[in-house]
Amino acid sequence: MSSLRIYNTLTRSVQPFAPIEPGHVRMYVCGMTIYDLCHVGHARMMMAFDVVQRWLKASGYRVTYVRNITDIEDKIIKRAVERGISIRELTDEMIAAMHRDIGALGVERPTHEPRATDYVGQMLDLIGTLENKGLAYRASNGDVNYAVRKFPGYGKLSGKSLDDLRAGERVAVDDGKLDALDFVLWKSAKESEPEDAKWASTYGPGRPGWHIECSAMSCALLGERFDIHGGGMDLQFPHHENEIAQSEGALGHSFVNVWMHNGFLNVDNEKMSKSLGNFFTIQDVLKTYDGETLRYFMLRTHYRSPFNFSDANLDDARAALRRLYTALDGLEVPELAEMDWSEPRAAAFRAAMDDDFNTPGALAVLFELASEVNRTRSLADAALLKKLASTLGVLQQAPRQYLQAGASLDEAAIQAQIEARAAAKAARDFAGADRIRAELLAAGIVLQDSAAGTTWSRA
């Protein structure tokens, strides 16, 4: 269906993409552990794979996209106890907040958004299979652990030898483990933990470990082998390495064809961290910038590259997006029913996106088109610009509505000033007209004069 090529973390190379089932792509992405509000790093990950699924659809594929929700985990339990509410109350609240925040960025809902707690039965079945194959063992502390050294392919995703690897980030090394690299599949319940954090099992009451969740949910919803598995670069090891050990250990064969990972996010060239005071939730950013600006900002960096978050870069992105909208302003742009990919600009856009989802290259094509629209006011070029931008999830609002959104003055007050300025100019009071323009600019309102009259936009 396309000439799409994707960088596969497993092979460390860009390779042609062909789904297992012709015409149908099955993709799983590790989603949120929902104990708090989503931050901009989470937005970057969900944006990256939103673009992937959008482009796959634009390329003619049917896409089954699964992005899970981890709704049972140590931090979730701790936060619920601290707030004096049930785990379900906390997770419902945080899921609603997540949907609201990423919805503002235009991130589409996946085909399936499974909650881990709905798949505990499948997780226990998978743990039982691993135990029967000698890859899992019951520890003295009641946990069930995975025996890493018994899986010969361990380390192939991260490219490290067993001796180089360290224990999983979310699993404390304790006396119950036979090896420091082993990780927990089933966590034995503690007396101090609330009852809604415990499930009955043949191993005694407890809850699943973090890693087993995705192996069980991906298999249940996408089958024993699927096309793409994605997530943040930080999940490559240990989480995705452990997923491979679990799934392939149980199934006896490869379970993912292409592994994709988005790059790290930095804030002003430093790692985002609460301790550094440079930690921003999506809600924090949306207080100053609109969601489409944040989306466009993230599109300017290739998904595998490190992403540098700063106010200066956001301001620049906002100005660039406004230039695209300004090109469409004042035009009655027709809808393109079908995309003609043989058209040279469309072909260039497609070539960029087929090159491992090269969004910066695709945006360059949009700006070439915008320049042409500004020069010729061609409705055909404007329609192509809007249609191509739709595959990235931008430039779909009414231009005037976008350009005027968030103004500090209401429409009537601005219009009154425009009329006062016109009257001043008619009376040849050019100083007074300039003063009105300057006062509006100070209030964040930019005037644009043309033969058709004066219009305004937010600065």
PDB file of C-alpha atoms in Angstrom, residues 110-303:
ATOM      1  CA  PRO A 110      -7.043   4.397  20.217  1.00  0.00           C
ATOM      2  CA  THR A 111      -9.183   1.527  18.965  1.00  0.00           C
ATOM      3  CA  HIS A 112      -8.851  -0.109  22.383  1.00  0.00           C
ATOM      4  CA  GLU A 113      -7.741   1.434  25.687  1.00  0.00           C
ATOM      5  CA  PRO A 114      -7.602  -1.545  28.070  1.00  0.00           C
ATOM      6  CA  ARG A 115      -7.246  -1.115  31.815  1.00  0.00           C
ATOM      7  CA  ALA A 116      -4.788  -3.549  33.371  1.00  0.00           C
ATOM      8  CA  THR A 117      -7.220  -4.498  36.134  1.00  0.00           C
ATOM      9  CA  ASP A 118      -9.620  -5.913  33.537  1.00  0.00           C
ATOM     10  CA  TYR A 119      -7.002  -8.443  32.376  1.00  0.00           C
ATOM     11  CA  VAL A 120      -5.690  -9.915  35.623  1.00  0.00           C
ATOM     12  CA  GLY A 121      -7.083 -13.324  34.650  1.00  0.00           C
ATOM     13  CA  GLN A 122      -5.101 -13.334  31.402  1.00  0.00           C
ATOM     14  CA  MET A 123      -1.988 -12.249  33.304  1.00  0.00           C
ATOM     15  CA  LEU A 124      -2.340 -15.145  35.723  1.00  0.00           C
ATOM     16  CA  ASP A 125      -2.764 -17.568  32.814  1.00  0.00           C
ATOM     17  CA  LEU A 126       0.423 -16.222  31.243  1.00  0.00           C
ATOM     18  CA  ILE A 127       2.317 -16.512  34.537  1.00  0.00           C
ATOM     19  CA  GLY A 128       1.127 -20.109  34.832  1.00  0.00           C
ATOM     20  CA  THR A 129       2.441 -20.882  31.343  1.00  0.00           C
ATOM     21  CA  LEU A 130       5.828 -19.381  32.203  1.00  0.00           C
ATOM     22  CA  GLU A 131       5.975 -21.369  35.437  1.00  0.00           C
ATOM     23  CA  ASN A 132       5.146 -24.610  33.586  1.00  0.00           C
ATOM     24  CA  LYS A 133       7.961 -23.878  31.126  1.00  0.00           C
ATOM     25  CA  GLY A 134      10.465 -23.337  33.914  1.00  0.00           C
ATOM     26  CA  LEU A 135      10.809 -19.606  33.229  1.00  0.00           C
ATOM     27  CA  ALA A 136       9.057 -18.463  36.413  1.00  0.00           C
ATOM     28  CA  TYR A 137       9.430 -19.519  40.045  1.00  0.00           C
ATOM     29  CA  ARG A 138       7.711 -18.908  43.357  1.00  0.00           C
ATOM     30  CA  ALA A 139       9.922 -16.909  45.668  1.00  0.00           C
ATOM     31  CA  SER A 140      10.221 -17.316  49.420  1.00  0.00           C
ATOM     32  CA  ASN A 141       8.464 -13.986  50.019  1.00  0.00           C
ATOM     33  CA  GLY A 142       5.340 -15.069  48.119  1.00  0.00           C
ATOM     34  CA  ASP A 143       6.158 -13.286  44.860  1.00  0.00           C
ATOM     35  CA  VAL A 144       6.422 -15.047  41.505  1.00  0.00           C
ATOM     36  CA  ASN A 145       9.507 -14.007  39.577  1.00  0.00           C
ATOM     37  CA  TYR A 146      10.788 -14.433  36.031  1.00  0.00           C
ATOM     38  CA  ALA A 147      14.105 -16.298  35.744  1.00  0.00           C
ATOM     39  CA  VAL A 148      15.895 -13.997  33.292  1.00  0.00           C
ATOM     40  CA  ARG A 149      18.955 -16.181  32.670  1.00  0.00           C
ATOM     41  CA  LYS A 150      16.730 -19.027  31.500  1.00  0.00           C
ATOM     42  CA  PHE A 151      15.557 -16.992  28.505  1.00  0.00           C
ATOM     43  CA  PRO A 152      18.388 -17.109  25.941  1.00  0.00           C
ATOM     44  CA  GLY A 153      17.304 -14.026  23.972  1.00  0.00           C
ATOM     45  CA  TYR A 154      17.335 -11.616  26.908  1.00  0.00           C
ATOM     46  CA  GLY A 155      19.090  -8.346  26.020  1.00  0.00           C
ATOM     47  CA  LYS A 156      18.472  -8.411  22.268  1.00  0.00           C
ATOM     48  CA  LEU A 157      16.327  -5.257  22.259  1.00  0.00           C
ATOM     49  CA  SER A 158      18.643  -3.135  24.401  1.00  0.00           C
ATOM     50  CA  GLY A 159      21.754  -4.657  22.845  1.00  0.00           C
ATOM     51  CA  LYS A 160      23.318  -5.434  26.213  1.00  0.00           C
ATOM     52  CA  SER A 161      24.764  -8.658  27.526  1.00  0.00           C
ATOM     53  CA  LEU A 162      23.332 -10.196  30.680  1.00  0.00           C
ATOM     54  CA  ASP A 163      26.403  -9.154  32.617  1.00  0.00           C
ATOM     55  CA  ASP A 164      25.875  -5.528  31.574  1.00  0.00           C
ATOM     56  CA  LEU A 165      22.237  -5.381  32.509  1.00  0.00           C
ATOM     57  CA  ARG A 166      20.897  -4.149  35.804  1.00  0.00           C
ATOM     58  CA  ALA A 167      17.773  -5.149  37.667  1.00  0.00           C
ATOM     59  CA  GLY A 168      14.417  -3.739  36.541  1.00  0.00           C
ATOM     60  CA  GLU A 169      13.779  -0.159  37.594  1.00  0.00           C
ATOM     61  CA  ARG A 170      10.488  -0.820  39.353  1.00  0.00           C
ATOM     62  CA  VAL A 171      11.500  -4.041  41.114  1.00  0.00           C
ATOM     63  CA  ALA A 172      13.462  -3.914  44.348  1.00  0.00           C
ATOM     64  CA  VAL A 173      16.172  -6.566  44.638  1.00  0.00           C
ATOM     65  CA  ASP A 174      15.431  -8.726  47.645  1.00  0.00           C
ATOM     66  CA  ASP A 175      16.149 -12.140  49.143  1.00  0.00           C
ATOM     67  CA  GLY A 176      13.251 -13.708  47.272  1.00  0.00           C
ATOM     68  CA  LYS A 177      15.095 -13.472  43.963  1.00  0.00           C
ATOM     69  CA  LEU A 178      17.473 -16.121  42.695  1.00  0.00           C
ATOM     70  CA  ASP A 179      19.251 -13.556  40.549  1.00  0.00           C
ATOM     71  CA  ALA A 180      19.424  -9.755  40.722  1.00  0.00           C
ATOM     72  CA  LEU A 181      18.175  -9.544  37.115  1.00  0.00           C
ATOM     73  CA  ASP A 182      14.981 -11.487  37.816  1.00  0.00           C
ATOM     74  CA  PHE A 183      11.813  -9.431  37.862  1.00  0.00           C
ATOM     75  CA  VAL A 184       8.450  -9.856  39.498  1.00  0.00           C
ATOM     76  CA  LEU A 185       5.437 -11.272  37.660  1.00  0.00           C
ATOM     77  CA  TRP A 186       3.081 -11.501  40.647  1.00  0.00           C
ATOM     78  CA  LYS A 187       3.492  -9.412  43.791  1.00  0.00           C
ATOM     79  CA  SER A 188       2.344 -10.983  47.016  1.00  0.00           C
ATOM     80  CA  ALA A 189      -0.073  -8.772  48.932  1.00  0.00           C
ATOM     81  CA  LYS A 190       1.042  -6.969  52.069  1.00  0.00           C
ATOM     82  CA  GLU A 191      -1.223  -6.686  55.092  1.00  0.00           C
ATOM     83  CA  SER A 192      -0.905  -2.911  55.045  1.00  0.00           C
ATOM     84  CA  GLU A 193      -2.232  -2.630  51.496  1.00  0.00           C
ATOM     85  CA  PRO A 194      -5.898  -1.833  50.834  1.00  0.00           C
ATOM     86  CA  GLU A 195      -8.229  -4.641  49.809  1.00  0.00           C
ATOM     87  CA  ASP A 196      -8.858  -3.136  46.382  1.00  0.00           C
ATOM     88  CA  ALA A 197      -5.163  -3.705  45.587  1.00  0.00           C
ATOM     89  CA  LYS A 198      -5.463  -7.480  46.016  1.00  0.00           C
ATOM     90  CA  TRP A 199      -6.625 -10.268  43.699  1.00  0.00           C
ATOM     91  CA  ALA A 200      -7.094 -13.927  44.545  1.00  0.00           C
ATOM     92  CA  SER A 201      -4.796 -16.378  42.758  1.00  0.00           C
ATOM     93  CA  THR A 202      -3.222 -19.815  43.092  1.00  0.00           C
ATOM     94  CA  TYR A 203      -0.163 -17.952  44.410  1.00  0.00           C
ATOM     95  CA  GLY A 204      -2.184 -16.296  47.150  1.00  0.00           C
ATOM     96  CA  PRO A 205      -3.625 -12.763  47.223  1.00  0.00           C
ATOM     97  CA  GLY A 206      -1.608 -10.185  45.330  1.00  0.00           C
ATOM     98  CA  ARG A 207      -1.437  -8.150  42.148  1.00  0.00           C
ATOM     99  CA  PRO A 208       0.365  -8.356  38.811  1.00  0.00           C
ATOM    100  CA  GLY A 209       3.812  -6.922  38.250  1.00  0.00           C
ATOM    101  CA  TRP A 210       4.075  -4.023  35.825  1.00  0.00           C
ATOM    102  CA  HIS A 211       5.777  -5.871  32.970  1.00  0.00           C
ATOM    103  CA  ILE A 212       3.301  -8.758  32.693  1.00  0.00           C
ATOM    104  CA  GLU A 213       0.405  -6.375  32.033  1.00  0.00           C
ATOM    105  CA  CYS A 214       1.391  -5.432  28.481  1.00  0.00           C
ATOM    106  CA  SER A 215       2.272  -8.981  27.452  1.00  0.00           C
ATOM    107  CA  ALA A 216      -1.194 -10.153  28.478  1.00  0.00           C
ATOM    108  CA  MET A 217      -3.175  -7.228  27.065  1.00  0.00           C
ATOM    109  CA  SER A 218      -1.366  -7.089  23.716  1.00  0.00           C
ATOM    110  CA  CYS A 219      -1.869 -10.817  23.162  1.00  0.00           C
ATOM    111  CA  ALA A 220      -5.529 -10.659  24.184  1.00  0.00           C
ATOM    112  CA  LEU A 221      -6.354  -7.765  21.839  1.00  0.00           C
ATOM    113  CA  LEU A 222      -3.918  -8.158  18.942  1.00  0.00           C
ATOM    114  CA  GLY A 223      -3.034 -11.846  18.884  1.00  0.00           C
ATOM    115  CA  GLU A 224       0.170 -13.769  19.493  1.00  0.00           C
ATOM    116  CA  ARG A 225       2.090 -11.777  16.882  1.00  0.00           C
ATOM    117  CA  PHE A 226       1.484  -8.224  15.727  1.00  0.00           C
ATOM    118  CA  ASP A 227       3.112  -5.500  13.675  1.00  0.00           C
ATOM    119  CA  ILE A 228       4.269  -2.576  15.832  1.00  0.00           C
ATOM    120  CA  HIS A 229       5.009  -2.107  19.512  1.00  0.00           C
ATOM    121  CA  GLY A 230       5.823   1.410  20.663  1.00  0.00           C
ATOM    122  CA  GLY A 231       6.655   3.513  23.682  1.00  0.00           C
ATOM    123  CA  GLY A 232       9.112   6.000  25.096  1.00  0.00           C
ATOM    124  CA  MET A 233      12.856   5.420  24.829  1.00  0.00           C
ATOM    125  CA  ASP A 234      12.929   4.945  28.604  1.00  0.00           C
ATOM    126  CA  LEU A 235      10.811   1.785  28.228  1.00  0.00           C
ATOM    127  CA  GLN A 236      13.270   0.009  25.947  1.00  0.00           C
ATOM    128  CA  PHE A 237      14.935  -1.418  29.045  1.00  0.00           C
ATOM    129  CA  PRO A 238      13.780  -2.950  31.243  1.00  0.00           C
ATOM    130  CA  HIS A 239      10.081  -2.880  30.364  1.00  0.00           C
ATOM    131  CA  HIS A 240      10.128  -3.864  26.707  1.00  0.00           C
ATOM    132  CA  GLU A 241      13.047  -6.229  27.199  1.00  0.00           C
ATOM    133  CA  ASN A 242      11.002  -7.947  29.877  1.00  0.00           C
ATOM    134  CA  GLU A 243       7.922  -8.036  27.658  1.00  0.00           C
ATOM    135  CA  ILE A 244       9.917  -9.917  25.037  1.00  0.00           C
ATOM    136  CA  ALA A 245      11.143 -12.398  27.645  1.00  0.00           C
ATOM    137  CA  GLN A 246       7.602 -12.981  28.918  1.00  0.00           C
ATOM    138  CA  SER A 247       5.745 -13.162  25.614  1.00  0.00           C
ATOM    139  CA  GLU A 248       8.324 -15.049  23.597  1.00  0.00           C
ATOM    140  CA  GLY A 249       9.111 -17.285  26.545  1.00  0.00           C
ATOM    141  CA  ALA A 250       5.446 -18.256  26.791  1.00  0.00           C
ATOM    142  CA  LEU A 251       4.642 -18.384  23.071  1.00  0.00           C
ATOM    143  CA  GLY A 252       7.873 -19.885  21.796  1.00  0.00           C
ATOM    144  CA  HIS A 253       8.147 -17.421  18.907  1.00  0.00           C
ATOM    145  CA  SER A 254       8.640 -13.730  18.106  1.00  0.00           C
ATOM    146  CA  PHE A 255       5.624 -11.620  18.970  1.00  0.00           C
ATOM    147  CA  VAL A 256       6.413  -8.166  17.509  1.00  0.00           C
ATOM    148  CA  ASN A 257       7.817  -7.318  14.083  1.00  0.00           C
ATOM    149  CA  VAL A 258       8.758  -3.651  14.622  1.00  0.00           C
ATOM    150  CA  TRP A 259       9.758  -1.956  17.883  1.00  0.00           C
ATOM    151  CA  MET A 260       9.463   1.850  17.888  1.00  0.00           C
ATOM    152  CA  HIS A 261      10.670   4.267  20.566  1.00  0.00           C
ATOM    153  CA  ASN A 262      10.295   8.046  20.755  1.00  0.00           C
ATOM    154  CA  GLY A 263      13.182  10.203  21.975  1.00  0.00           C
ATOM    155  CA  PHE A 264      13.638  11.774  25.376  1.00  0.00           C
ATOM    156  CA  LEU A 265      12.218  15.158  26.320  1.00  0.00           C
ATOM    157  CA  ASN A 266      14.438  17.860  27.803  1.00  0.00           C
ATOM    158  CA  VAL A 267      13.464  21.232  29.229  1.00  0.00           C
ATOM    159  CA  ASP A 268      15.847  24.014  28.222  1.00  0.00           C
ATOM    160  CA  ASN A 269      18.371  21.273  27.338  1.00  0.00           C
ATOM    161  CA  GLU A 270      18.088  19.584  30.739  1.00  0.00           C
ATOM    162  CA  LYS A 271      16.201  16.428  31.664  1.00  0.00           C
ATOM    163  CA  MET A 272      12.729  17.259  32.982  1.00  0.00           C
ATOM    164  CA  SER A 273      12.627  16.605  36.710  1.00  0.00           C
ATOM    165  CA  LYS A 274      10.609  17.801  39.686  1.00  0.00           C
ATOM    166  CA  SER A 275      13.864  18.155  41.618  1.00  0.00           C
ATOM    167  CA  LEU A 276      15.185  20.613  39.008  1.00  0.00           C
ATOM    168  CA  GLY A 277      11.979  22.636  39.123  1.00  0.00           C
ATOM    169  CA  ASN A 278      11.411  22.233  35.374  1.00  0.00           C
ATOM    170  CA  PHE A 279       8.488  19.822  35.516  1.00  0.00           C
ATOM    171  CA  PHE A 280       5.387  20.793  33.515  1.00  0.00           C
ATOM    172  CA  THR A 281       2.034  19.051  33.228  1.00  0.00           C
ATOM    173  CA  ILE A 282       0.037  19.384  30.033  1.00  0.00           C
ATOM    174  CA  GLN A 283      -2.434  21.486  32.001  1.00  0.00           C
ATOM    175  CA  ASP A 284       0.392  23.847  33.007  1.00  0.00           C
ATOM    176  CA  VAL A 285       1.317  24.439  29.370  1.00  0.00           C
ATOM    177  CA  LEU A 286      -2.286  24.836  28.200  1.00  0.00           C
ATOM    178  CA  LYS A 287      -2.684  27.809  30.532  1.00  0.00           C
ATOM    179  CA  THR A 288      -0.374  29.779  28.212  1.00  0.00           C
ATOM    180  CA  TYR A 289      -0.448  27.983  24.861  1.00  0.00           C
ATOM    181  CA  ASP A 290      -3.300  26.435  22.915  1.00  0.00           C
ATOM    182  CA  GLY A 291      -3.309  22.699  22.275  1.00  0.00           C
ATOM    183  CA  GLU A 292      -2.680  22.963  18.538  1.00  0.00           C
ATOM    184  CA  THR A 293       0.426  25.070  19.150  1.00  0.00           C
ATOM    185  CA  LEU A 294       1.769  22.385  21.467  1.00  0.00           C
ATOM    186  CA  ARG A 295       0.930  19.727  18.880  1.00  0.00           C
ATOM    187  CA  TYR A 296       2.617  21.670  16.080  1.00  0.00           C
ATOM    188  CA  PHE A 297       5.619  22.294  18.326  1.00  0.00           C
ATOM    189  CA  MET A 298       6.110  18.557  18.786  1.00  0.00           C
ATOM    190  CA  LEU A 299       5.710  17.862  15.074  1.00  0.00           C
ATOM    191  CA  ARG A 300       8.754  20.031  14.371  1.00  0.00           C
ATOM    192  CA  THR A 301      11.050  17.409  15.922  1.00  0.00           C
ATOM    193  CA  HIS A 302      11.423  13.891  14.508  1.00  0.00           C
ATOM    194  CA  TYR A 303       9.884  11.390  16.910  1.00  0.00           C
TER     195      TYR A 303
END
